[in-house]
């Protein structure tokens, strides 16, 4: 495959597997949480990032399924490897979908068209904290809490684990309005760092059993965090999922899981693709 053509101010990122940027953005709600910005008309996904102490914007667009075009400002050439690494993480660009396609059959048809990837944040830690922000609250509150974390402890970008600890539980609760989630975030952050489950940049791959042992983390949050690490073996069940299964499939989560046994280790991916397919069908009406 020929290398993508490079234009001034752009970083071409060739993709080893087909990825559809629009389908990835539509996979779940992360693109609506700060510091993400999604412009559907331009097909541009962007966010503010801090790299080597500098704050800038990374924006990506797509001209064909085999490549992503990155624009970053004001990051220079020395930052390009880190910029590209973060973008690959956002899109799960290095995830090989062959086993998922085989397991899901026609239920995984969207994968062949570049779907099947859930938008991820720049680090596991950010995915973890944003998952905590979805616990027992309305989506509007989740959006507000994420924006508060970016604005103050993050200073324009999403804060890393040490910045969150420095900010402290009181300010998380009272100024960022995290409520009871403040103690969960502080306790889990401190323990994951102490246990080396994450590093100072927030990267890590904690197992489900470890996550569920953290203060305030139940099966839903643990399963959702693992889902974003490509562990598709559990559906993260919350009240929204339970209501959807009841209304659209006349089923409860236990019965739905049993009926989709052929999906095996790709159970949660099959579920997410079902939701995405239904969403696309509604949008096309």
PDB file of C-alpha atoms in Angstrom:
ATOM      1  CA  UNK A   1       0.000   0.000   0.000  1.00  0.00           C
ATOM      2  CA  UNK A   2       1.358   3.421  -0.984  1.00  0.00           C
ATOM      3  CA  UNK A   3       2.005   5.802   1.873  1.00  0.00           C
ATOM      4  CA  UNK A   4      -0.685   8.476   2.260  1.00  0.00           C
ATOM      5  CA  UNK A   5       0.254  11.741   0.593  1.00  0.00           C
ATOM      6  CA  UNK A   6       1.444  14.361   3.059  1.00  0.00           C
ATOM      7  CA  UNK A   7       0.229  17.933   2.794  1.00  0.00           C
ATOM      8  CA  UNK A   8       1.674  20.874   4.685  1.00  0.00           C
ATOM      9  CA  UNK A   9       0.631  20.813   8.343  1.00  0.00           C
ATOM     10  CA  UNK A  10      -0.737  17.267   8.142  1.00  0.00           C
ATOM     11  CA  UNK A  11       0.437  13.929   9.520  1.00  0.00           C
ATOM     12  CA  UNK A  12      -0.861  10.971   7.503  1.00  0.00           C
ATOM     13  CA  UNK A  13      -1.596   7.890   9.603  1.00  0.00           C
ATOM     14  CA  UNK A  14      -1.975   4.681   7.568  1.00  0.00           C
ATOM     15  CA  UNK A  15      -4.289   2.123   9.165  1.00  0.00           C
ATOM     16  CA  UNK A  16      -3.524  -1.610   9.244  1.00  0.00           C
ATOM     17  CA  UNK A  17      -7.266  -2.399   9.324  1.00  0.00           C
ATOM     18  CA  UNK A  18     -10.272  -0.487   7.945  1.00  0.00           C
ATOM     19  CA  UNK A  19     -11.563   2.135  10.379  1.00  0.00           C
ATOM     20  CA  UNK A  20     -14.570   4.365   9.795  1.00  0.00           C
ATOM     21  CA  UNK A  21     -14.177   7.548  11.827  1.00  0.00           C
ATOM     22  CA  UNK A  22     -17.886   8.406  11.773  1.00  0.00           C
ATOM     23  CA  UNK A  23     -18.918   4.925  12.935  1.00  0.00           C
ATOM     24  CA  UNK A  24     -16.303   5.061  15.687  1.00  0.00           C
ATOM     25  CA  UNK A  25     -17.617   8.405  16.926  1.00  0.00           C
ATOM     26  CA  UNK A  26     -21.186   7.019  16.846  1.00  0.00           C
ATOM     27  CA  UNK A  27     -20.196   3.908  18.813  1.00  0.00           C
ATOM     28  CA  UNK A  28     -21.007   5.532  22.176  1.00  0.00           C
ATOM     29  CA  UNK A  29     -21.162   8.926  23.835  1.00  0.00           C
ATOM     30  CA  UNK A  30     -17.496   9.701  24.503  1.00  0.00           C
ATOM     31  CA  UNK A  31     -17.242  12.227  21.634  1.00  0.00           C
ATOM     32  CA  UNK A  32     -19.700  14.467  23.510  1.00  0.00           C
ATOM     33  CA  UNK A  33     -17.544  14.666  26.645  1.00  0.00           C
ATOM     34  CA  UNK A  34     -14.897  17.384  27.028  1.00  0.00           C
ATOM     35  CA  UNK A  35     -12.316  17.863  25.744  1.00  0.00           C
ATOM     36  CA  UNK A  36     -13.671  16.109  22.631  1.00  0.00           C
ATOM     37  CA  UNK A  37     -15.260  18.132  19.837  1.00  0.00           C
ATOM     38  CA  UNK A  38     -17.009  16.449  16.906  1.00  0.00           C
ATOM     39  CA  UNK A  39     -17.972  18.408  13.801  1.00  0.00           C
ATOM     40  CA  UNK A  40     -20.229  16.061  11.815  1.00  0.00           C
ATOM     41  CA  UNK A  41     -20.438  18.330   8.776  1.00  0.00           C
ATOM     42  CA  UNK A  42     -16.664  18.581   8.409  1.00  0.00           C
ATOM     43  CA  UNK A  43     -16.108  15.038   9.670  1.00  0.00           C
ATOM     44  CA  UNK A  44     -13.498  16.351  12.102  1.00  0.00           C
ATOM     45  CA  UNK A  45     -12.833  14.988  15.572  1.00  0.00           C
ATOM     46  CA  UNK A  46     -10.598  17.111  17.776  1.00  0.00           C
ATOM     47  CA  UNK A  47      -9.513  17.674  21.345  1.00  0.00           C
ATOM     48  CA  UNK A  48      -7.022  19.632  23.423  1.00  0.00           C
ATOM     49  CA  UNK A  49      -4.025  17.651  24.623  1.00  0.00           C
ATOM     50  CA  UNK A  50      -1.031  18.298  26.827  1.00  0.00           C
ATOM     51  CA  UNK A  51       2.239  16.833  25.533  1.00  0.00           C
ATOM     52  CA  UNK A  52       5.611  17.474  27.231  1.00  0.00           C
ATOM     53  CA  UNK A  53       4.045  20.294  29.197  1.00  0.00           C
ATOM     54  CA  UNK A  54       2.643  22.056  26.130  1.00  0.00           C
ATOM     55  CA  UNK A  55      -1.061  22.475  25.392  1.00  0.00           C
ATOM     56  CA  UNK A  56      -2.358  22.133  21.858  1.00  0.00           C
ATOM     57  CA  UNK A  57      -5.101  20.759  19.656  1.00  0.00           C
ATOM     58  CA  UNK A  58      -5.099  17.468  17.760  1.00  0.00           C
ATOM     59  CA  UNK A  59      -7.704  17.114  15.014  1.00  0.00           C
ATOM     60  CA  UNK A  60      -8.338  14.153  12.746  1.00  0.00           C
ATOM     61  CA  UNK A  61     -10.278  13.664   9.532  1.00  0.00           C
ATOM     62  CA  UNK A  62     -10.598  10.818   7.065  1.00  0.00           C
ATOM     63  CA  UNK A  63     -10.464  10.652   3.284  1.00  0.00           C
ATOM     64  CA  UNK A  64     -10.493   6.885   2.907  1.00  0.00           C
ATOM     65  CA  UNK A  65     -10.864   3.838   5.230  1.00  0.00           C
ATOM     66  CA  UNK A  66      -7.158   3.030   5.035  1.00  0.00           C
ATOM     67  CA  UNK A  67      -5.826   6.238   6.570  1.00  0.00           C
ATOM     68  CA  UNK A  68      -6.456   9.076   8.987  1.00  0.00           C
ATOM     69  CA  UNK A  69      -5.198  12.612   8.510  1.00  0.00           C
ATOM     70  CA  UNK A  70      -3.894  14.325  11.657  1.00  0.00           C
ATOM     71  CA  UNK A  71      -3.494  18.059  12.133  1.00  0.00           C
ATOM     72  CA  UNK A  72      -1.908  19.322  15.336  1.00  0.00           C
ATOM     73  CA  UNK A  73      -1.214  22.821  16.553  1.00  0.00           C
ATOM     74  CA  UNK A  74       1.176  24.015  17.909  1.00  0.00           C
ATOM     75  CA  UNK A  75       2.955  20.680  18.458  1.00  0.00           C
ATOM     76  CA  UNK A  76       6.172  20.337  16.456  1.00  0.00           C
ATOM     77  CA  UNK A  77       7.816  17.385  14.766  1.00  0.00           C
ATOM     78  CA  UNK A  78       9.278  16.058  18.025  1.00  0.00           C
ATOM     79  CA  UNK A  79       5.728  15.452  19.287  1.00  0.00           C
ATOM     80  CA  UNK A  80       4.565  13.565  16.194  1.00  0.00           C
ATOM     81  CA  UNK A  81       5.208  10.033  17.556  1.00  0.00           C
ATOM     82  CA  UNK A  82       3.209  10.783  20.713  1.00  0.00           C
ATOM     83  CA  UNK A  83       0.452  12.489  18.723  1.00  0.00           C
ATOM     84  CA  UNK A  84       0.177   9.450  16.441  1.00  0.00           C
ATOM     85  CA  UNK A  85       0.189   7.068  19.422  1.00  0.00           C
ATOM     86  CA  UNK A  86      -2.732   8.886  21.011  1.00  0.00           C
ATOM     87  CA  UNK A  87      -4.722   8.914  17.784  1.00  0.00           C
ATOM     88  CA  UNK A  88      -4.134   5.192  17.302  1.00  0.00           C
ATOM     89  CA  UNK A  89      -5.472   4.647  20.825  1.00  0.00           C
ATOM     90  CA  UNK A  90      -8.567   6.754  20.183  1.00  0.00           C
ATOM     91  CA  UNK A  91      -9.483   4.605  17.182  1.00  0.00           C
ATOM     92  CA  UNK A  92      -8.151   1.233  18.379  1.00  0.00           C
ATOM     93  CA  UNK A  93      -6.270   1.353  15.091  1.00  0.00           C
ATOM     94  CA  UNK A  94      -4.045  -1.618  15.947  1.00  0.00           C
ATOM     95  CA  UNK A  95      -6.914  -3.907  17.008  1.00  0.00           C
ATOM     96  CA  UNK A  96      -7.234  -6.887  14.643  1.00  0.00           C
ATOM     97  CA  UNK A  97     -10.969  -7.612  14.153  1.00  0.00           C
ATOM     98  CA  UNK A  98     -10.551 -10.998  12.430  1.00  0.00           C
ATOM     99  CA  UNK A  99     -11.644 -13.082  15.442  1.00  0.00           C
ATOM    100  CA  UNK A 100     -14.609 -10.802  16.123  1.00  0.00           C
ATOM    101  CA  UNK A 101     -15.784 -11.062  12.504  1.00  0.00           C
ATOM    102  CA  UNK A 102     -15.593 -14.846  12.702  1.00  0.00           C
ATOM    103  CA  UNK A 103     -17.440 -15.006  16.026  1.00  0.00           C
ATOM    104  CA  UNK A 104     -20.210 -12.550  15.180  1.00  0.00           C
ATOM    105  CA  UNK A 105     -20.913 -13.514  11.575  1.00  0.00           C
ATOM    106  CA  UNK A 106     -23.567 -11.293  10.020  1.00  0.00           C
ATOM    107  CA  UNK A 107     -24.113  -9.597  13.382  1.00  0.00           C
ATOM    108  CA  UNK A 108     -20.640  -8.154  12.919  1.00  0.00           C
ATOM    109  CA  UNK A 109     -21.154  -6.927   9.361  1.00  0.00           C
ATOM    110  CA  UNK A 110     -20.395  -3.331  10.319  1.00  0.00           C
ATOM    111  CA  UNK A 111     -16.855  -4.364  11.278  1.00  0.00           C
ATOM    112  CA  UNK A 112     -16.071  -5.038   7.619  1.00  0.00           C
ATOM    113  CA  UNK A 113     -17.018  -1.445   6.883  1.00  0.00           C
ATOM    114  CA  UNK A 114     -14.736  -0.015   9.558  1.00  0.00           C
ATOM    115  CA  UNK A 115     -17.113  -0.224  12.531  1.00  0.00           C
ATOM    116  CA  UNK A 116     -16.700  -2.213  15.715  1.00  0.00           C
ATOM    117  CA  UNK A 117     -14.330   0.229  17.407  1.00  0.00           C
ATOM    118  CA  UNK A 118     -15.480   2.209  20.436  1.00  0.00           C
ATOM    119  CA  UNK A 119     -13.954   5.655  20.663  1.00  0.00           C
ATOM    120  CA  UNK A 120     -11.373   5.691  23.436  1.00  0.00           C
ATOM    121  CA  UNK A 121      -9.686   8.521  25.288  1.00  0.00           C
ATOM    122  CA  UNK A 122      -5.975   9.288  25.272  1.00  0.00           C
ATOM    123  CA  UNK A 123      -5.307   7.072  28.303  1.00  0.00           C
ATOM    124  CA  UNK A 124      -6.929   4.272  30.235  1.00  0.00           C
ATOM    125  CA  UNK A 125      -7.171   6.609  33.209  1.00  0.00           C
ATOM    126  CA  UNK A 126      -9.339   9.085  31.322  1.00  0.00           C
ATOM    127  CA  UNK A 127     -11.628   6.246  30.187  1.00  0.00           C
ATOM    128  CA  UNK A 128     -11.792   5.065  33.803  1.00  0.00           C
ATOM    129  CA  UNK A 129     -12.683   8.455  35.285  1.00  0.00           C
ATOM    130  CA  UNK A 130     -15.279   9.166  32.618  1.00  0.00           C
ATOM    131  CA  UNK A 131     -16.839   5.777  33.301  1.00  0.00           C
ATOM    132  CA  UNK A 132     -17.124   6.750  36.975  1.00  0.00           C
ATOM    133  CA  UNK A 133     -18.819   9.980  35.870  1.00  0.00           C
ATOM    134  CA  UNK A 134     -21.618   7.921  34.273  1.00  0.00           C
ATOM    135  CA  UNK A 135     -22.533   6.091  37.510  1.00  0.00           C
ATOM    136  CA  UNK A 136     -26.021   6.819  38.855  1.00  0.00           C
ATOM    137  CA  UNK A 137     -26.523  10.110  37.048  1.00  0.00           C
ATOM    138  CA  UNK A 138     -28.063  11.700  33.970  1.00  0.00           C
ATOM    139  CA  UNK A 139     -25.968  12.110  30.829  1.00  0.00           C
ATOM    140  CA  UNK A 140     -26.196  15.912  31.133  1.00  0.00           C
ATOM    141  CA  UNK A 141     -24.505  15.677  34.539  1.00  0.00           C
ATOM    142  CA  UNK A 142     -21.778  13.446  33.110  1.00  0.00           C
ATOM    143  CA  UNK A 143     -21.093  16.081  30.435  1.00  0.00           C
ATOM    144  CA  UNK A 144     -20.960  18.839  33.042  1.00  0.00           C
ATOM    145  CA  UNK A 145     -18.584  16.932  35.333  1.00  0.00           C
ATOM    146  CA  UNK A 146     -16.224  16.086  32.462  1.00  0.00           C
ATOM    147  CA  UNK A 147     -16.137  19.732  31.390  1.00  0.00           C
ATOM    148  CA  UNK A 148     -15.357  20.790  34.974  1.00  0.00           C
ATOM    149  CA  UNK A 149     -12.392  18.412  35.178  1.00  0.00           C
ATOM    150  CA  UNK A 150     -10.989  19.732  31.915  1.00  0.00           C
ATOM    151  CA  UNK A 151     -11.477  23.363  32.915  1.00  0.00           C
ATOM    152  CA  UNK A 152      -9.827  23.361  36.321  1.00  0.00           C
ATOM    153  CA  UNK A 153      -7.514  20.526  37.320  1.00  0.00           C
ATOM    154  CA  UNK A 154      -6.846  19.849  33.635  1.00  0.00           C
ATOM    155  CA  UNK A 155      -6.216  23.471  32.635  1.00  0.00           C
ATOM    156  CA  UNK A 156      -7.757  22.878  29.205  1.00  0.00           C
ATOM    157  CA  UNK A 157      -6.947  19.184  28.715  1.00  0.00           C
ATOM    158  CA  UNK A 158      -8.104  16.148  30.654  1.00  0.00           C
ATOM    159  CA  UNK A 159      -6.099  15.882  33.900  1.00  0.00           C
ATOM    160  CA  UNK A 160      -3.748  13.000  34.591  1.00  0.00           C
ATOM    161  CA  UNK A 161      -3.843  10.966  37.803  1.00  0.00           C
ATOM    162  CA  UNK A 162      -1.361  13.105  39.725  1.00  0.00           C
ATOM    163  CA  UNK A 163      -3.208  16.312  38.824  1.00  0.00           C
ATOM    164  CA  UNK A 164      -6.449  14.775  40.080  1.00  0.00           C
ATOM    165  CA  UNK A 165      -4.847  13.750  43.374  1.00  0.00           C
ATOM    166  CA  UNK A 166      -3.358  17.231  43.783  1.00  0.00           C
ATOM    167  CA  UNK A 167      -6.794  18.750  43.179  1.00  0.00           C
ATOM    168  CA  UNK A 168      -8.185  16.618  45.990  1.00  0.00           C
ATOM    169  CA  UNK A 169     -11.469  15.084  47.023  1.00  0.00           C
ATOM    170  CA  UNK A 170     -13.003  18.243  48.478  1.00  0.00           C
ATOM    171  CA  UNK A 171     -12.597  20.298  45.315  1.00  0.00           C
ATOM    172  CA  UNK A 172     -13.714  17.374  43.157  1.00  0.00           C
ATOM    173  CA  UNK A 173     -16.889  17.146  45.199  1.00  0.00           C
ATOM    174  CA  UNK A 174     -17.624  20.833  45.716  1.00  0.00           C
ATOM    175  CA  UNK A 175     -16.190  22.625  42.667  1.00  0.00           C
ATOM    176  CA  UNK A 176     -16.265  19.962  39.960  1.00  0.00           C
ATOM    177  CA  UNK A 177     -19.584  18.730  41.406  1.00  0.00           C
ATOM    178  CA  UNK A 178     -18.646  15.036  41.338  1.00  0.00           C
ATOM    179  CA  UNK A 179     -20.628  14.327  44.513  1.00  0.00           C
ATOM    180  CA  UNK A 180     -20.088  10.820  45.890  1.00  0.00           C
ATOM    181  CA  UNK A 181     -17.939  10.011  42.854  1.00  0.00           C
ATOM    182  CA  UNK A 182     -15.166  12.240  44.222  1.00  0.00           C
ATOM    183  CA  UNK A 183     -14.171   9.714  46.882  1.00  0.00           C
ATOM    184  CA  UNK A 184     -14.268   6.893  44.329  1.00  0.00           C
ATOM    185  CA  UNK A 185     -12.006   8.793  41.923  1.00  0.00           C
ATOM    186  CA  UNK A 186      -9.467   9.747  44.606  1.00  0.00           C
ATOM    187  CA  UNK A 187      -9.398   6.324  46.263  1.00  0.00           C
ATOM    188  CA  UNK A 188      -9.125   4.416  42.975  1.00  0.00           C
ATOM    189  CA  UNK A 189      -6.518   6.781  41.536  1.00  0.00           C
ATOM    190  CA  UNK A 190      -4.295   6.502  44.575  1.00  0.00           C
ATOM    191  CA  UNK A 191      -4.573   2.719  44.731  1.00  0.00           C
ATOM    192  CA  UNK A 192      -3.990   2.151  41.004  1.00  0.00           C
ATOM    193  CA  UNK A 193      -0.819   4.251  41.177  1.00  0.00           C
ATOM    194  CA  UNK A 194       0.393   2.507  44.338  1.00  0.00           C
ATOM    195  CA  UNK A 195      -0.274  -0.923  42.803  1.00  0.00           C
ATOM    196  CA  UNK A 196       1.298   0.093  39.459  1.00  0.00           C
ATOM    197  CA  UNK A 197      -1.988  -0.771  37.791  1.00  0.00           C
ATOM    198  CA  UNK A 198      -1.523   2.526  35.945  1.00  0.00           C
ATOM    199  CA  UNK A 199       1.575   4.624  35.388  1.00  0.00           C
ATOM    200  CA  UNK A 200       1.934   8.373  35.910  1.00  0.00           C
ATOM    201  CA  UNK A 201       0.594   9.041  32.408  1.00  0.00           C
ATOM    202  CA  UNK A 202      -2.532   7.014  33.180  1.00  0.00           C
ATOM    203  CA  UNK A 203      -1.743   4.034  30.998  1.00  0.00           C
ATOM    204  CA  UNK A 204      -2.533   0.534  32.233  1.00  0.00           C
ATOM    205  CA  UNK A 205      -4.564  -2.606  31.609  1.00  0.00           C
ATOM    206  CA  UNK A 206      -6.138  -3.597  34.953  1.00  0.00           C
ATOM    207  CA  UNK A 207      -8.070  -6.861  34.919  1.00  0.00           C
ATOM    208  CA  UNK A 208     -11.789  -7.029  35.688  1.00  0.00           C
ATOM    209  CA  UNK A 209     -11.199  -8.687  39.060  1.00  0.00           C
ATOM    210  CA  UNK A 210      -8.822  -5.895  40.075  1.00  0.00           C
ATOM    211  CA  UNK A 211     -11.179  -3.143  38.959  1.00  0.00           C
ATOM    212  CA  UNK A 212     -14.176  -4.565  40.772  1.00  0.00           C
ATOM    213  CA  UNK A 213     -12.089  -4.585  43.950  1.00  0.00           C
ATOM    214  CA  UNK A 214     -11.633  -0.807  43.829  1.00  0.00           C
ATOM    215  CA  UNK A 215     -13.735   1.329  46.154  1.00  0.00           C
ATOM    216  CA  UNK A 216     -16.991   2.348  44.470  1.00  0.00           C
ATOM    217  CA  UNK A 217     -16.466   0.253  41.317  1.00  0.00           C
ATOM    218  CA  UNK A 218     -19.168  -2.306  40.584  1.00  0.00           C
ATOM    219  CA  UNK A 219     -19.765  -4.775  37.741  1.00  0.00           C
ATOM    220  CA  UNK A 220     -21.037  -2.124  35.325  1.00  0.00           C
ATOM    221  CA  UNK A 221     -18.043   0.201  35.653  1.00  0.00           C
ATOM    222  CA  UNK A 222     -15.499  -2.626  35.679  1.00  0.00           C
ATOM    223  CA  UNK A 223     -17.028  -4.211  32.571  1.00  0.00           C
ATOM    224  CA  UNK A 224     -17.150  -0.849  30.767  1.00  0.00           C
ATOM    225  CA  UNK A 225     -13.491  -0.135  31.493  1.00  0.00           C
ATOM    226  CA  UNK A 226     -12.523  -3.592  30.268  1.00  0.00           C
ATOM    227  CA  UNK A 227     -14.680  -3.126  27.152  1.00  0.00           C
ATOM    228  CA  UNK A 228     -12.495  -0.147  26.260  1.00  0.00           C
ATOM    229  CA  UNK A 229      -9.471  -2.443  26.632  1.00  0.00           C
ATOM    230  CA  UNK A 230     -10.996  -4.831  24.041  1.00  0.00           C
ATOM    231  CA  UNK A 231     -12.314  -7.303  26.594  1.00  0.00           C
ATOM    232  CA  UNK A 232     -15.763  -7.880  25.100  1.00  0.00           C
ATOM    233  CA  UNK A 233     -16.765 -10.788  27.333  1.00  0.00           C
ATOM    234  CA  UNK A 234     -19.208  -8.832  29.551  1.00  0.00           C
ATOM    235  CA  UNK A 235     -21.946  -6.350  28.693  1.00  0.00           C
ATOM    236  CA  UNK A 236     -21.715  -3.320  31.010  1.00  0.00           C
ATOM    237  CA  UNK A 237     -25.266  -3.418  32.346  1.00  0.00           C
ATOM    238  CA  UNK A 238     -26.753  -0.242  33.793  1.00  0.00           C
ATOM    239  CA  UNK A 239     -30.318   1.058  33.919  1.00  0.00           C
ATOM    240  CA  UNK A 240     -30.138   2.276  30.309  1.00  0.00           C
ATOM    241  CA  UNK A 241     -29.079  -1.149  29.024  1.00  0.00           C
ATOM    242  CA  UNK A 242     -31.714  -2.925  31.097  1.00  0.00           C
ATOM    243  CA  UNK A 243     -34.435  -0.574  29.792  1.00  0.00           C
ATOM    244  CA  UNK A 244     -33.290  -1.017  26.192  1.00  0.00           C
ATOM    245  CA  UNK A 245     -33.334  -4.815  26.425  1.00  0.00           C
ATOM    246  CA  UNK A 246     -36.761  -4.747  27.997  1.00  0.00           C
ATOM    247  CA  UNK A 247     -38.247  -2.387  25.410  1.00  0.00           C
ATOM    248  CA  UNK A 248     -36.548  -3.570  22.221  1.00  0.00           C
ATOM    249  CA  UNK A 249     -35.962  -7.270  22.902  1.00  0.00           C
ATOM    250  CA  UNK A 250     -38.577  -8.076  25.571  1.00  0.00           C
ATOM    251  CA  UNK A 251     -35.705  -9.528  27.553  1.00  0.00           C
ATOM    252  CA  UNK A 252     -33.709  -9.014  30.706  1.00  0.00           C
ATOM    253  CA  UNK A 253     -29.896  -8.969  30.657  1.00  0.00           C
ATOM    254  CA  UNK A 254     -29.528 -12.578  31.807  1.00  0.00           C
ATOM    255  CA  UNK A 255     -31.860 -13.901  29.133  1.00  0.00           C
ATOM    256  CA  UNK A 256     -30.270 -11.738  26.444  1.00  0.00           C
ATOM    257  CA  UNK A 257     -26.793 -12.987  27.298  1.00  0.00           C
ATOM    258  CA  UNK A 258     -28.015 -16.602  27.154  1.00  0.00           C
ATOM    259  CA  UNK A 259     -29.661 -16.036  23.768  1.00  0.00           C
ATOM    260  CA  UNK A 260     -26.424 -14.619  22.340  1.00  0.00           C
ATOM    261  CA  UNK A 261     -24.165 -17.429  23.569  1.00  0.00           C
ATOM    262  CA  UNK A 262     -22.729 -17.962  20.038  1.00  0.00           C
ATOM    263  CA  UNK A 263     -21.091 -14.532  20.296  1.00  0.00           C
ATOM    264  CA  UNK A 264     -18.820 -15.981  22.981  1.00  0.00           C
ATOM    265  CA  UNK A 265     -15.966 -13.682  23.988  1.00  0.00           C
ATOM    266  CA  UNK A 266     -17.395 -10.940  21.731  1.00  0.00           C
ATOM    267  CA  UNK A 267     -20.724 -10.670  23.556  1.00  0.00           C
ATOM    268  CA  UNK A 268     -20.430  -6.973  24.428  1.00  0.00           C
ATOM    269  CA  UNK A 269     -19.175  -6.064  20.958  1.00  0.00           C
ATOM    270  CA  UNK A 270     -22.143  -7.839  19.404  1.00  0.00           C
ATOM    271  CA  UNK A 271     -24.439  -5.897  21.698  1.00  0.00           C
ATOM    272  CA  UNK A 272     -22.803  -2.557  20.842  1.00  0.00           C
ATOM    273  CA  UNK A 273     -22.980  -3.302  17.114  1.00  0.00           C
ATOM    274  CA  UNK A 274     -26.674  -4.164  17.465  1.00  0.00           C
ATOM    275  CA  UNK A 275     -27.307  -0.796  19.102  1.00  0.00           C
ATOM    276  CA  UNK A 276     -25.223   1.010  16.480  1.00  0.00           C
ATOM    277  CA  UNK A 277     -26.990  -0.716  13.600  1.00  0.00           C
ATOM    278  CA  UNK A 278     -30.382   0.260  15.024  1.00  0.00           C
ATOM    279  CA  UNK A 279     -29.217   3.845  15.502  1.00  0.00           C
ATOM    280  CA  UNK A 280     -28.058   4.070  11.893  1.00  0.00           C
ATOM    281  CA  UNK A 281     -31.355   2.637  10.649  1.00  0.00           C
ATOM    282  CA  UNK A 282     -33.288   5.293  12.620  1.00  0.00           C
ATOM    283  CA  UNK A 283     -31.033   8.088  11.299  1.00  0.00           C
ATOM    284  CA  UNK A 284     -31.665   6.977   7.707  1.00  0.00           C
ATOM    285  CA  UNK A 285     -35.456   7.122   7.990  1.00  0.00           C
TER     286      UNK A 285
END
